[in-house]
Amino acid sequence: MTAVESRPAGVVLTPSPGGRRPFGARVKAFVALTKPRIIELLLITTVPVMFLAAQGVPDLWLVVATCVGGYLSAGGANALNMYIDRDIDALMDRTAQRPLVTGMVSPREGLAFGLALAAVSTLWFGLLVNWLSAALALGALLFYVVVYTMLLKRRTAQNIVWGGIAGCMPVLIGWSAVTDSVSWAAVVLFLVIFFWTPPHYWPLSMKVKEDYARAGVPMLPVIASNRVVARQIVVYSWVMVAVSLLLTPLGYTGWFYTAVALATGGWWLWEAHALQSRAKVGVTGGKLKEMRLFHWSITYVSLLFVAVAVDPFLR
């Protein structure tokens, strides 16, 4: 998620001398199509919600089934995303080694793989978890592929704001897997991820905005100054932290979650305002330190959702 390659953009690597595609490399390429590192983050928000929904330890088989189904569904969405975006991926340094760009996987194979994962994951959820979770997972996949990738990404700077809804869905899926319903607690955590996504992704976009500009993708840092982007990051950060504190007055969490939410949220706001201060005075390049907030954003969401899982045992 953070790597930015240094080789020239648009250079497509051949799979191997003579165009051969070794079996082991092919297997790794198909795994890479699923974007495992991003899915890890999605599962971090799924499993703790299951603990909160169960108010303790949920059925472990259900946790495994939900995680496997979630991986298959998100993996299918990511593979289809790479199939659709293979043209712009070839133009950006950070994505130019993706399997559909290098030729390790053909476009037809990538499309078939993504569609197969979408179908299998929907059936997996429906038969082994419940059909509400299956519908939510399929909805997230379609939203990511159709709404974000096909409609928003190349057309508007609001792409990551609304496209991020797909990344919020694992919260609802985790809750529905346990209860076969959706509650206000799940909605609050959905909103936490919704408001977390832009200030999580925009710092990375600031770092690699030349990549996005070259590919014609209007990420906010491409079309707006660092000062404007940093101001937006601060606004979304304050809303995110405020929303994260709603769980306790609604009666879903206790002192432990509240303490973690305040501490981690406070540190996030410190970093967000520090980034804004540097942007205001025109700091650029490495001294802008935009990746500090990006890295902290991953730590923040991990700690917050660990607190979600632990809190029921301390009440």
PDB file of C-alpha atoms in Angstrom:
ATOM      1  CA  MET A   1       0.000   0.000   0.000  1.00  0.00           C
ATOM      2  CA  THR A   2       2.907   2.337   0.618  1.00  0.00           C
ATOM      3  CA  ALA A   3       5.517   1.273  -1.918  1.00  0.00           C
ATOM      4  CA  VAL A   4       6.341   3.706  -4.679  1.00  0.00           C
ATOM      5  CA  GLU A   5       8.653   2.196  -7.280  1.00  0.00           C
ATOM      6  CA  SER A   6      11.481   4.238  -8.709  1.00  0.00           C
ATOM      7  CA  ARG A   7      11.711   2.868 -12.239  1.00  0.00           C
ATOM      8  CA  PRO A   8      10.289   4.887 -15.170  1.00  0.00           C
ATOM      9  CA  ALA A   9       6.512   4.889 -15.492  1.00  0.00           C
ATOM     10  CA  GLY A  10       4.947   2.904 -18.280  1.00  0.00           C
ATOM     11  CA  VAL A  11       7.737   0.312 -18.480  1.00  0.00           C
ATOM     12  CA  VAL A  12       6.027  -3.071 -18.730  1.00  0.00           C
ATOM     13  CA  LEU A  13       8.131  -5.942 -17.486  1.00  0.00           C
ATOM     14  CA  THR A  14       8.009  -9.251 -19.344  1.00  0.00           C
ATOM     15  CA  PRO A  15       7.166 -12.276 -17.174  1.00  0.00           C
ATOM     16  CA  SER A  16      10.409 -14.053 -18.066  1.00  0.00           C
ATOM     17  CA  PRO A  17      12.827 -14.473 -20.995  1.00  0.00           C
ATOM     18  CA  GLY A  18      10.931 -15.767 -24.013  1.00  0.00           C
ATOM     19  CA  GLY A  19       7.576 -14.810 -22.535  1.00  0.00           C
ATOM     20  CA  ARG A  20       7.321 -17.964 -20.372  1.00  0.00           C
ATOM     21  CA  ARG A  21       5.183 -17.757 -17.246  1.00  0.00           C
ATOM     22  CA  PRO A  22       6.458 -20.132 -14.510  1.00  0.00           C
ATOM     23  CA  PHE A  23       3.775 -21.874 -12.461  1.00  0.00           C
ATOM     24  CA  GLY A  24       4.979 -20.539  -9.111  1.00  0.00           C
ATOM     25  CA  ALA A  25       5.105 -16.987 -10.401  1.00  0.00           C
ATOM     26  CA  ARG A  26       1.643 -17.415 -11.885  1.00  0.00           C
ATOM     27  CA  VAL A  27       0.218 -18.521  -8.541  1.00  0.00           C
ATOM     28  CA  LYS A  28       1.788 -15.489  -6.851  1.00  0.00           C
ATOM     29  CA  ALA A  29       0.372 -13.274  -9.587  1.00  0.00           C
ATOM     30  CA  PHE A  30      -3.185 -14.513  -9.045  1.00  0.00           C
ATOM     31  CA  VAL A  31      -2.789 -13.976  -5.296  1.00  0.00           C
ATOM     32  CA  ALA A  32      -1.511 -10.468  -6.026  1.00  0.00           C
ATOM     33  CA  LEU A  33      -4.694  -9.774  -8.002  1.00  0.00           C
ATOM     34  CA  THR A  34      -6.632 -10.039  -4.746  1.00  0.00           C
ATOM     35  CA  LYS A  35      -4.490  -7.311  -3.076  1.00  0.00           C
ATOM     36  CA  PRO A  36      -3.855  -9.291   0.152  1.00  0.00           C
ATOM     37  CA  ARG A  37      -2.417  -6.352   2.107  1.00  0.00           C
ATOM     38  CA  ILE A  38      -5.557  -4.295   1.596  1.00  0.00           C
ATOM     39  CA  ILE A  39      -7.756  -7.250   2.541  1.00  0.00           C
ATOM     40  CA  GLU A  40      -5.837  -7.595   5.818  1.00  0.00           C
ATOM     41  CA  LEU A  41      -7.084  -4.131   6.714  1.00  0.00           C
ATOM     42  CA  LEU A  42     -10.651  -5.078   5.808  1.00  0.00           C
ATOM     43  CA  LEU A  43     -10.514  -8.142   8.066  1.00  0.00           C
ATOM     44  CA  ILE A  44      -9.188  -5.982  10.915  1.00  0.00           C
ATOM     45  CA  THR A  45     -12.525  -4.174  10.843  1.00  0.00           C
ATOM     46  CA  THR A  46     -14.630  -7.332  10.381  1.00  0.00           C
ATOM     47  CA  VAL A  47     -13.564  -9.648  13.190  1.00  0.00           C
ATOM     48  CA  PRO A  48     -13.690  -7.188  16.128  1.00  0.00           C
ATOM     49  CA  VAL A  49     -17.221  -6.191  15.155  1.00  0.00           C
ATOM     50  CA  MET A  50     -18.200  -9.856  15.449  1.00  0.00           C
ATOM     51  CA  PHE A  51     -16.957  -9.814  19.061  1.00  0.00           C
ATOM     52  CA  LEU A  52     -18.981  -6.684  19.784  1.00  0.00           C
ATOM     53  CA  ALA A  53     -22.088  -8.160  18.160  1.00  0.00           C
ATOM     54  CA  ALA A  54     -21.729 -11.353  20.203  1.00  0.00           C
ATOM     55  CA  GLN A  55     -20.836  -9.366  23.370  1.00  0.00           C
ATOM     56  CA  GLY A  56     -18.046 -11.891  23.828  1.00  0.00           C
ATOM     57  CA  VAL A  57     -16.424 -14.628  21.771  1.00  0.00           C
ATOM     58  CA  PRO A  58     -18.417 -15.432  18.628  1.00  0.00           C
ATOM     59  CA  ASP A  59     -18.610 -18.917  17.161  1.00  0.00           C
ATOM     60  CA  LEU A  60     -15.085 -19.517  15.869  1.00  0.00           C
ATOM     61  CA  TRP A  61     -16.256 -21.445  12.806  1.00  0.00           C
ATOM     62  CA  LEU A  62     -18.460 -18.479  11.947  1.00  0.00           C
ATOM     63  CA  VAL A  63     -15.446 -16.167  12.251  1.00  0.00           C
ATOM     64  CA  VAL A  64     -13.419 -18.381   9.914  1.00  0.00           C
ATOM     65  CA  ALA A  65     -16.257 -18.669   7.405  1.00  0.00           C
ATOM     66  CA  THR A  66     -16.801 -14.908   7.445  1.00  0.00           C
ATOM     67  CA  CYS A  67     -13.092 -14.178   6.976  1.00  0.00           C
ATOM     68  CA  VAL A  68     -12.765 -16.647   4.103  1.00  0.00           C
ATOM     69  CA  GLY A  69     -15.886 -15.276   2.440  1.00  0.00           C
ATOM     70  CA  GLY A  70     -14.665 -11.723   2.987  1.00  0.00           C
ATOM     71  CA  TYR A  71     -11.301 -12.524   1.429  1.00  0.00           C
ATOM     72  CA  LEU A  72     -12.911 -14.139  -1.608  1.00  0.00           C
ATOM     73  CA  SER A  73     -15.348 -11.261  -2.102  1.00  0.00           C
ATOM     74  CA  ALA A  74     -12.803  -8.468  -1.650  1.00  0.00           C
ATOM     75  CA  GLY A  75     -10.308 -10.418  -3.734  1.00  0.00           C
ATOM     76  CA  GLY A  76     -12.815 -10.668  -6.557  1.00  0.00           C
ATOM     77  CA  ALA A  77     -13.500  -6.939  -6.371  1.00  0.00           C
ATOM     78  CA  ASN A  78      -9.780  -6.163  -6.433  1.00  0.00           C
ATOM     79  CA  ALA A  79      -9.149  -8.458  -9.387  1.00  0.00           C
ATOM     80  CA  LEU A  80     -11.943  -6.829 -11.371  1.00  0.00           C
ATOM     81  CA  ASN A  81     -10.590  -3.415 -10.379  1.00  0.00           C
ATOM     82  CA  MET A  82      -7.187  -4.367 -11.796  1.00  0.00           C
ATOM     83  CA  TYR A  83      -8.804  -5.667 -14.980  1.00  0.00           C
ATOM     84  CA  ILE A  84     -10.634  -2.377 -15.553  1.00  0.00           C
ATOM     85  CA  ASP A  85      -7.696  -0.165 -14.518  1.00  0.00           C
ATOM     86  CA  ARG A  86      -4.920  -2.045 -16.322  1.00  0.00           C
ATOM     87  CA  ASP A  87      -4.440   0.839 -18.764  1.00  0.00           C
ATOM     88  CA  ILE A  88      -3.787   3.475 -16.117  1.00  0.00           C
ATOM     89  CA  ASP A  89      -1.893   1.005 -13.914  1.00  0.00           C
ATOM     90  CA  ALA A  90       0.708   0.783 -16.705  1.00  0.00           C
ATOM     91  CA  LEU A  91       1.247   4.546 -16.481  1.00  0.00           C
ATOM     92  CA  MET A  92       1.885   4.758 -12.745  1.00  0.00           C
ATOM     93  CA  ASP A  93       5.124   3.765 -11.017  1.00  0.00           C
ATOM     94  CA  ARG A  94       3.381   2.303  -7.969  1.00  0.00           C
ATOM     95  CA  THR A  95       1.140  -0.015 -10.000  1.00  0.00           C
ATOM     96  CA  ALA A  96       3.219  -0.834 -13.084  1.00  0.00           C
ATOM     97  CA  GLN A  97       4.262  -4.244 -11.747  1.00  0.00           C
ATOM     98  CA  ARG A  98       0.729  -5.507 -11.264  1.00  0.00           C
ATOM     99  CA  PRO A  99       0.112  -8.880 -12.938  1.00  0.00           C
ATOM    100  CA  LEU A 100      -2.152  -7.599 -15.710  1.00  0.00           C
ATOM    101  CA  VAL A 101       0.414  -4.969 -16.631  1.00  0.00           C
ATOM    102  CA  THR A 102       3.440  -7.258 -16.670  1.00  0.00           C
ATOM    103  CA  GLY A 103       1.583  -9.936 -18.619  1.00  0.00           C
ATOM    104  CA  MET A 104       1.945 -12.588 -15.927  1.00  0.00           C
ATOM    105  CA  VAL A 105      -1.870 -12.821 -16.048  1.00  0.00           C
ATOM    106  CA  SER A 106      -3.814 -12.078 -19.238  1.00  0.00           C
ATOM    107  CA  PRO A 107      -6.805  -9.702 -19.181  1.00  0.00           C
ATOM    108  CA  ARG A 108      -9.173 -12.578 -19.989  1.00  0.00           C
ATOM    109  CA  GLU A 109      -7.768 -14.621 -17.104  1.00  0.00           C
ATOM    110  CA  GLY A 110      -8.018 -11.655 -14.746  1.00  0.00           C
ATOM    111  CA  LEU A 111     -11.648 -11.031 -15.683  1.00  0.00           C
ATOM    112  CA  ALA A 112     -12.577 -14.703 -15.324  1.00  0.00           C
ATOM    113  CA  PHE A 113     -10.766 -14.932 -11.998  1.00  0.00           C
ATOM    114  CA  GLY A 114     -12.545 -11.873 -10.597  1.00  0.00           C
ATOM    115  CA  LEU A 115     -15.985 -13.037 -11.728  1.00  0.00           C
ATOM    116  CA  ALA A 116     -15.369 -16.524 -10.332  1.00  0.00           C
ATOM    117  CA  LEU A 117     -14.383 -15.141  -6.932  1.00  0.00           C
ATOM    118  CA  ALA A 118     -17.468 -12.910  -6.922  1.00  0.00           C
ATOM    119  CA  ALA A 119     -19.757 -15.865  -7.580  1.00  0.00           C
ATOM    120  CA  VAL A 120     -18.033 -18.248  -5.163  1.00  0.00           C
ATOM    121  CA  SER A 121     -17.899 -15.686  -2.357  1.00  0.00           C
ATOM    122  CA  THR A 122     -21.607 -14.888  -2.658  1.00  0.00           C
ATOM    123  CA  LEU A 123     -22.540 -18.567  -2.468  1.00  0.00           C
ATOM    124  CA  TRP A 124     -20.053 -19.120   0.360  1.00  0.00           C
ATOM    125  CA  PHE A 125     -21.615 -16.377   2.455  1.00  0.00           C
ATOM    126  CA  GLY A 126     -25.160 -17.446   1.645  1.00  0.00           C
ATOM    127  CA  LEU A 127     -24.663 -21.129   2.405  1.00  0.00           C
ATOM    128  CA  LEU A 128     -22.191 -20.947   5.303  1.00  0.00           C
ATOM    129  CA  VAL A 129     -22.947 -17.608   6.993  1.00  0.00           C
ATOM    130  CA  ASN A 130     -26.321 -16.100   6.017  1.00  0.00           C
ATOM    131  CA  TRP A 131     -27.921 -14.477   3.006  1.00  0.00           C
ATOM    132  CA  LEU A 132     -27.933 -10.978   4.489  1.00  0.00           C
ATOM    133  CA  SER A 133     -24.148 -11.129   4.724  1.00  0.00           C
ATOM    134  CA  ALA A 134     -24.048 -12.507   1.181  1.00  0.00           C
ATOM    135  CA  ALA A 135     -26.120  -9.583  -0.097  1.00  0.00           C
ATOM    136  CA  LEU A 136     -23.947  -7.045   1.737  1.00  0.00           C
ATOM    137  CA  ALA A 137     -20.747  -8.603   0.405  1.00  0.00           C
ATOM    138  CA  LEU A 138     -22.062  -8.673  -3.148  1.00  0.00           C
ATOM    139  CA  GLY A 139     -23.269  -5.087  -2.795  1.00  0.00           C
ATOM    140  CA  ALA A 140     -19.813  -4.001  -1.626  1.00  0.00           C
ATOM    141  CA  LEU A 141     -18.190  -5.763  -4.578  1.00  0.00           C
ATOM    142  CA  LEU A 142     -20.525  -4.198  -7.120  1.00  0.00           C
ATOM    143  CA  PHE A 143     -20.158  -0.754  -5.530  1.00  0.00           C
ATOM    144  CA  TYR A 144     -16.366  -0.941  -5.661  1.00  0.00           C
ATOM    145  CA  VAL A 145     -16.218  -2.230  -9.231  1.00  0.00           C
ATOM    146  CA  VAL A 146     -19.066  -0.310 -10.853  1.00  0.00           C
ATOM    147  CA  VAL A 147     -19.543   2.878  -8.818  1.00  0.00           C
ATOM    148  CA  TYR A 148     -15.954   3.553  -7.738  1.00  0.00           C
ATOM    149  CA  THR A 149     -13.777   1.994 -10.446  1.00  0.00           C
ATOM    150  CA  MET A 150     -15.966   2.529 -13.504  1.00  0.00           C
ATOM    151  CA  LEU A 151     -17.896   5.702 -12.661  1.00  0.00           C
ATOM    152  CA  LEU A 152     -16.069   7.802 -10.065  1.00  0.00           C
ATOM    153  CA  LYS A 153     -12.338   7.155 -10.134  1.00  0.00           C
ATOM    154  CA  ARG A 154     -11.540   8.838 -13.449  1.00  0.00           C
ATOM    155  CA  ARG A 155     -14.218  11.537 -13.268  1.00  0.00           C
ATOM    156  CA  THR A 156     -14.232  13.295  -9.901  1.00  0.00           C
ATOM    157  CA  ALA A 157     -11.989  14.260  -7.010  1.00  0.00           C
ATOM    158  CA  GLN A 158     -14.733  12.888  -4.753  1.00  0.00           C
ATOM    159  CA  ASN A 159     -13.881   9.385  -5.985  1.00  0.00           C
ATOM    160  CA  ILE A 160     -12.296   8.133  -2.782  1.00  0.00           C
ATOM    161  CA  VAL A 161     -14.958   9.790  -0.588  1.00  0.00           C
ATOM    162  CA  TRP A 162     -17.933   7.952  -2.055  1.00  0.00           C
ATOM    163  CA  GLY A 163     -15.986   5.012  -3.427  1.00  0.00           C
ATOM    164  CA  GLY A 164     -14.808   4.363   0.117  1.00  0.00           C
ATOM    165  CA  ILE A 165     -18.298   3.102   0.986  1.00  0.00           C
ATOM    166  CA  ALA A 166     -17.234  -0.301  -0.320  1.00  0.00           C
ATOM    167  CA  GLY A 167     -14.478  -0.399   2.287  1.00  0.00           C
ATOM    168  CA  CYS A 168     -17.019   0.337   5.044  1.00  0.00           C
ATOM    169  CA  MET A 169     -19.150  -2.699   4.266  1.00  0.00           C
ATOM    170  CA  PRO A 170     -17.037  -5.307   6.159  1.00  0.00           C
ATOM    171  CA  VAL A 171     -18.281  -3.689   9.383  1.00  0.00           C
ATOM    172  CA  LEU A 172     -21.887  -4.406   8.416  1.00  0.00           C
ATOM    173  CA  ILE A 173     -20.953  -7.872   7.172  1.00  0.00           C
ATOM    174  CA  GLY A 174     -19.241  -8.764  10.451  1.00  0.00           C
ATOM    175  CA  TRP A 175     -22.254  -7.653  12.482  1.00  0.00           C
ATOM    176  CA  SER A 176     -24.792  -9.355  10.223  1.00  0.00           C
ATOM    177  CA  ALA A 177     -22.774 -12.588  10.259  1.00  0.00           C
ATOM    178  CA  VAL A 178     -23.402 -12.872  14.004  1.00  0.00           C
ATOM    179  CA  THR A 179     -26.896 -11.406  14.321  1.00  0.00           C
ATOM    180  CA  ASP A 180     -28.394 -11.773  10.820  1.00  0.00           C
ATOM    181  CA  SER A 181     -29.336  -8.098  11.180  1.00  0.00           C
ATOM    182  CA  VAL A 182     -27.798  -4.618  11.213  1.00  0.00           C
ATOM    183  CA  SER A 183     -27.811  -2.360  14.294  1.00  0.00           C
ATOM    184  CA  TRP A 184     -26.924   1.243  15.116  1.00  0.00           C
ATOM    185  CA  ALA A 185     -23.562   0.077  16.457  1.00  0.00           C
ATOM    186  CA  ALA A 186     -22.700  -1.299  13.035  1.00  0.00           C
ATOM    187  CA  VAL A 187     -23.910   1.916  11.378  1.00  0.00           C
ATOM    188  CA  VAL A 188     -21.713   4.042  13.682  1.00  0.00           C
ATOM    189  CA  LEU A 189     -18.629   1.939  12.895  1.00  0.00           C
ATOM    190  CA  PHE A 190     -19.548   2.069   9.195  1.00  0.00           C
ATOM    191  CA  LEU A 191     -19.483   5.876   9.459  1.00  0.00           C
ATOM    192  CA  VAL A 192     -16.145   5.799  11.295  1.00  0.00           C
ATOM    193  CA  ILE A 193     -14.585   3.984   8.328  1.00  0.00           C
ATOM    194  CA  PHE A 194     -16.423   6.252   5.874  1.00  0.00           C
ATOM    195  CA  PHE A 195     -14.914   9.405   7.407  1.00  0.00           C
ATOM    196  CA  TRP A 196     -11.562   7.642   7.991  1.00  0.00           C
ATOM    197  CA  THR A 197     -11.044   6.695   4.349  1.00  0.00           C
ATOM    198  CA  PRO A 198     -10.370  10.134   2.780  1.00  0.00           C
ATOM    199  CA  PRO A 199      -7.854  11.339   5.402  1.00  0.00           C
ATOM    200  CA  HIS A 200      -6.274   7.878   5.274  1.00  0.00           C
ATOM    201  CA  TYR A 201      -5.854   7.870   1.496  1.00  0.00           C
ATOM    202  CA  TRP A 202      -5.273  11.537   0.660  1.00  0.00           C
ATOM    203  CA  PRO A 203      -1.824  11.677   2.351  1.00  0.00           C
ATOM    204  CA  LEU A 204      -0.710   8.764   0.162  1.00  0.00           C
ATOM    205  CA  SER A 205      -2.223  10.528  -2.852  1.00  0.00           C
ATOM    206  CA  MET A 206      -0.222  13.634  -1.938  1.00  0.00           C
ATOM    207  CA  LYS A 207       2.945  11.548  -1.997  1.00  0.00           C
ATOM    208  CA  VAL A 208       2.258   9.981  -5.416  1.00  0.00           C
ATOM    209  CA  LYS A 209       0.143  12.705  -7.025  1.00  0.00           C
ATOM    210  CA  GLU A 210       2.502  12.839 -10.030  1.00  0.00           C
ATOM    211  CA  ASP A 211       1.535   9.231 -10.737  1.00  0.00           C
ATOM    212  CA  TYR A 212      -2.163  10.067 -10.668  1.00  0.00           C
ATOM    213  CA  ALA A 213      -1.646  13.200 -12.761  1.00  0.00           C
ATOM    214  CA  ARG A 214       0.230  11.212 -15.396  1.00  0.00           C
ATOM    215  CA  ALA A 215      -2.586   8.681 -15.564  1.00  0.00           C
ATOM    216  CA  GLY A 216      -5.291  11.377 -15.662  1.00  0.00           C
ATOM    217  CA  VAL A 217      -6.895  10.316 -12.367  1.00  0.00           C
ATOM    218  CA  PRO A 218      -8.314  13.413 -10.592  1.00  0.00           C
ATOM    219  CA  MET A 219      -7.439  12.533  -7.011  1.00  0.00           C
ATOM    220  CA  LEU A 220      -7.911  15.600  -4.814  1.00  0.00           C
ATOM    221  CA  PRO A 221      -4.149  16.281  -4.423  1.00  0.00           C
ATOM    222  CA  VAL A 222      -3.843  16.367  -8.238  1.00  0.00           C
ATOM    223  CA  ILE A 223      -6.368  19.165  -8.717  1.00  0.00           C
ATOM    224  CA  ALA A 224      -5.976  21.047  -5.419  1.00  0.00           C
ATOM    225  CA  SER A 225      -3.076  22.515  -3.473  1.00  0.00           C
ATOM    226  CA  ASN A 226      -1.556  20.763  -0.472  1.00  0.00           C
ATOM    227  CA  ARG A 227      -3.111  23.469   1.690  1.00  0.00           C
ATOM    228  CA  VAL A 228      -6.628  22.654   0.450  1.00  0.00           C
ATOM    229  CA  VAL A 229      -6.086  18.909   0.800  1.00  0.00           C
ATOM    230  CA  ALA A 230      -4.730  19.276   4.329  1.00  0.00           C
ATOM    231  CA  ARG A 231      -7.740  21.389   5.321  1.00  0.00           C
ATOM    232  CA  GLN A 232     -10.073  18.670   4.028  1.00  0.00           C
ATOM    233  CA  ILE A 233      -8.076  16.071   5.936  1.00  0.00           C
ATOM    234  CA  VAL A 234      -8.555  18.029   9.167  1.00  0.00           C
ATOM    235  CA  VAL A 235     -12.317  18.400   8.611  1.00  0.00           C
ATOM    236  CA  TYR A 236     -12.841  14.693   7.937  1.00  0.00           C
ATOM    237  CA  SER A 237     -10.581  13.804  10.867  1.00  0.00           C
ATOM    238  CA  TRP A 238     -12.645  15.791  13.361  1.00  0.00           C
ATOM    239  CA  VAL A 239     -15.885  14.251  12.110  1.00  0.00           C
ATOM    240  CA  MET A 240     -14.356  10.756  12.259  1.00  0.00           C
ATOM    241  CA  VAL A 241     -13.204  11.154  15.848  1.00  0.00           C
ATOM    242  CA  ALA A 242     -16.565  12.618  16.906  1.00  0.00           C
ATOM    243  CA  VAL A 243     -18.461   9.730  15.307  1.00  0.00           C
ATOM    244  CA  SER A 244     -16.149   7.167  16.936  1.00  0.00           C
ATOM    245  CA  LEU A 245     -17.234   8.457  20.356  1.00  0.00           C
ATOM    246  CA  LEU A 246     -20.940   7.811  19.729  1.00  0.00           C
ATOM    247  CA  LEU A 247     -20.790   4.118  20.594  1.00  0.00           C
ATOM    248  CA  THR A 248     -20.547   4.694  24.334  1.00  0.00           C
ATOM    249  CA  PRO A 249     -23.510   7.073  24.825  1.00  0.00           C
ATOM    250  CA  LEU A 250     -25.556   4.703  22.651  1.00  0.00           C
ATOM    251  CA  GLY A 251     -24.761   1.951  25.161  1.00  0.00           C
ATOM    252  CA  TYR A 252     -22.683  -0.379  22.976  1.00  0.00           C
ATOM    253  CA  THR A 253     -19.261   0.159  24.578  1.00  0.00           C
ATOM    254  CA  GLY A 254     -17.781   1.123  27.930  1.00  0.00           C
ATOM    255  CA  TRP A 255     -14.788   2.864  29.476  1.00  0.00           C
ATOM    256  CA  PHE A 256     -12.061   0.899  27.695  1.00  0.00           C
ATOM    257  CA  TYR A 257     -13.225   1.641  24.160  1.00  0.00           C
ATOM    258  CA  THR A 258     -13.863   5.276  25.101  1.00  0.00           C
ATOM    259  CA  ALA A 259     -10.343   5.666  26.494  1.00  0.00           C
ATOM    260  CA  VAL A 260      -8.756   4.148  23.389  1.00  0.00           C
ATOM    261  CA  ALA A 261     -10.949   6.204  21.045  1.00  0.00           C
ATOM    262  CA  LEU A 262     -10.007   9.423  22.863  1.00  0.00           C
ATOM    263  CA  ALA A 263      -6.286   8.647  22.988  1.00  0.00           C
ATOM    264  CA  THR A 264      -5.909   7.440  19.409  1.00  0.00           C
ATOM    265  CA  GLY A 265      -8.286  10.078  18.073  1.00  0.00           C
ATOM    266  CA  GLY A 266      -6.398  12.797  19.896  1.00  0.00           C
ATOM    267  CA  TRP A 267      -3.105  11.674  18.391  1.00  0.00           C
ATOM    268  CA  TRP A 268      -4.695  11.511  14.933  1.00  0.00           C
ATOM    269  CA  LEU A 269      -5.917  15.111  15.252  1.00  0.00           C
ATOM    270  CA  TRP A 270      -2.455  16.209  16.381  1.00  0.00           C
ATOM    271  CA  GLU A 271      -0.912  14.659  13.253  1.00  0.00           C
ATOM    272  CA  ALA A 272      -3.629  16.047  10.974  1.00  0.00           C
ATOM    273  CA  HIS A 273      -3.189  19.592  12.289  1.00  0.00           C
ATOM    274  CA  ALA A 274       0.587  19.258  12.076  1.00  0.00           C
ATOM    275  CA  LEU A 275       0.267  18.306   8.411  1.00  0.00           C
ATOM    276  CA  GLN A 276      -2.023  21.274   7.844  1.00  0.00           C
ATOM    277  CA  SER A 277       0.460  23.609   9.524  1.00  0.00           C
ATOM    278  CA  ARG A 278       3.273  22.418   7.281  1.00  0.00           C
ATOM    279  CA  ALA A 279       1.077  22.734   4.180  1.00  0.00           C
ATOM    280  CA  LYS A 280      -0.010  26.271   5.150  1.00  0.00           C
ATOM    281  CA  VAL A 281       3.551  27.565   5.133  1.00  0.00           C
ATOM    282  CA  GLY A 282       4.285  25.947   1.786  1.00  0.00           C
ATOM    283  CA  VAL A 283       6.407  23.000   2.905  1.00  0.00           C
ATOM    284  CA  THR A 284       6.810  20.482   0.081  1.00  0.00           C
ATOM    285  CA  GLY A 285       8.674  17.277  -0.668  1.00  0.00           C
ATOM    286  CA  GLY A 286       9.928  15.065   2.119  1.00  0.00           C
ATOM    287  CA  LYS A 287       9.579  17.821   4.713  1.00  0.00           C
ATOM    288  CA  LEU A 288       5.807  17.772   4.288  1.00  0.00           C
ATOM    289  CA  LYS A 289       5.833  14.370   6.039  1.00  0.00           C
ATOM    290  CA  GLU A 290       2.408  13.459   4.686  1.00  0.00           C
ATOM    291  CA  MET A 291       3.146   9.733   5.035  1.00  0.00           C
ATOM    292  CA  ARG A 292       3.309  10.093   8.826  1.00  0.00           C
ATOM    293  CA  LEU A 293      -0.469  10.475   8.873  1.00  0.00           C
ATOM    294  CA  PHE A 294      -0.940   7.690   6.344  1.00  0.00           C
ATOM    295  CA  HIS A 295       1.018   5.209   8.466  1.00  0.00           C
ATOM    296  CA  TRP A 296      -0.674   6.392  11.650  1.00  0.00           C
ATOM    297  CA  SER A 297      -4.089   5.977  10.035  1.00  0.00           C
ATOM    298  CA  ILE A 298      -3.494   2.225   9.733  1.00  0.00           C
ATOM    299  CA  THR A 299      -2.343   2.008  13.340  1.00  0.00           C
ATOM    300  CA  TYR A 300      -5.333   4.074  14.445  1.00  0.00           C
ATOM    301  CA  VAL A 301      -7.967   1.887  12.842  1.00  0.00           C
ATOM    302  CA  SER A 302      -6.220  -1.262  14.102  1.00  0.00           C
ATOM    303  CA  LEU A 303      -6.114  -0.036  17.706  1.00  0.00           C
ATOM    304  CA  LEU A 304      -9.667   1.304  17.603  1.00  0.00           C
ATOM    305  CA  PHE A 305     -11.108  -1.980  16.380  1.00  0.00           C
ATOM    306  CA  VAL A 306      -9.026  -4.026  18.810  1.00  0.00           C
ATOM    307  CA  ALA A 307     -10.694  -1.904  21.484  1.00  0.00           C
ATOM    308  CA  VAL A 308     -14.063  -2.766  19.939  1.00  0.00           C
ATOM    309  CA  ALA A 309     -13.258  -6.466  20.391  1.00  0.00           C
ATOM    310  CA  VAL A 310     -11.809  -6.186  23.911  1.00  0.00           C
ATOM    311  CA  ASP A 311     -14.398  -3.827  25.403  1.00  0.00           C
ATOM    312  CA  PRO A 312     -17.190  -6.441  25.880  1.00  0.00           C
ATOM    313  CA  PHE A 313     -14.919  -8.428  28.210  1.00  0.00           C
ATOM    314  CA  LEU A 314     -14.328  -5.410  30.483  1.00  0.00           C
ATOM    315  CA  ARG A 315     -17.906  -4.301  31.042  1.00  0.00           C
TER     316      ARG A 315
END
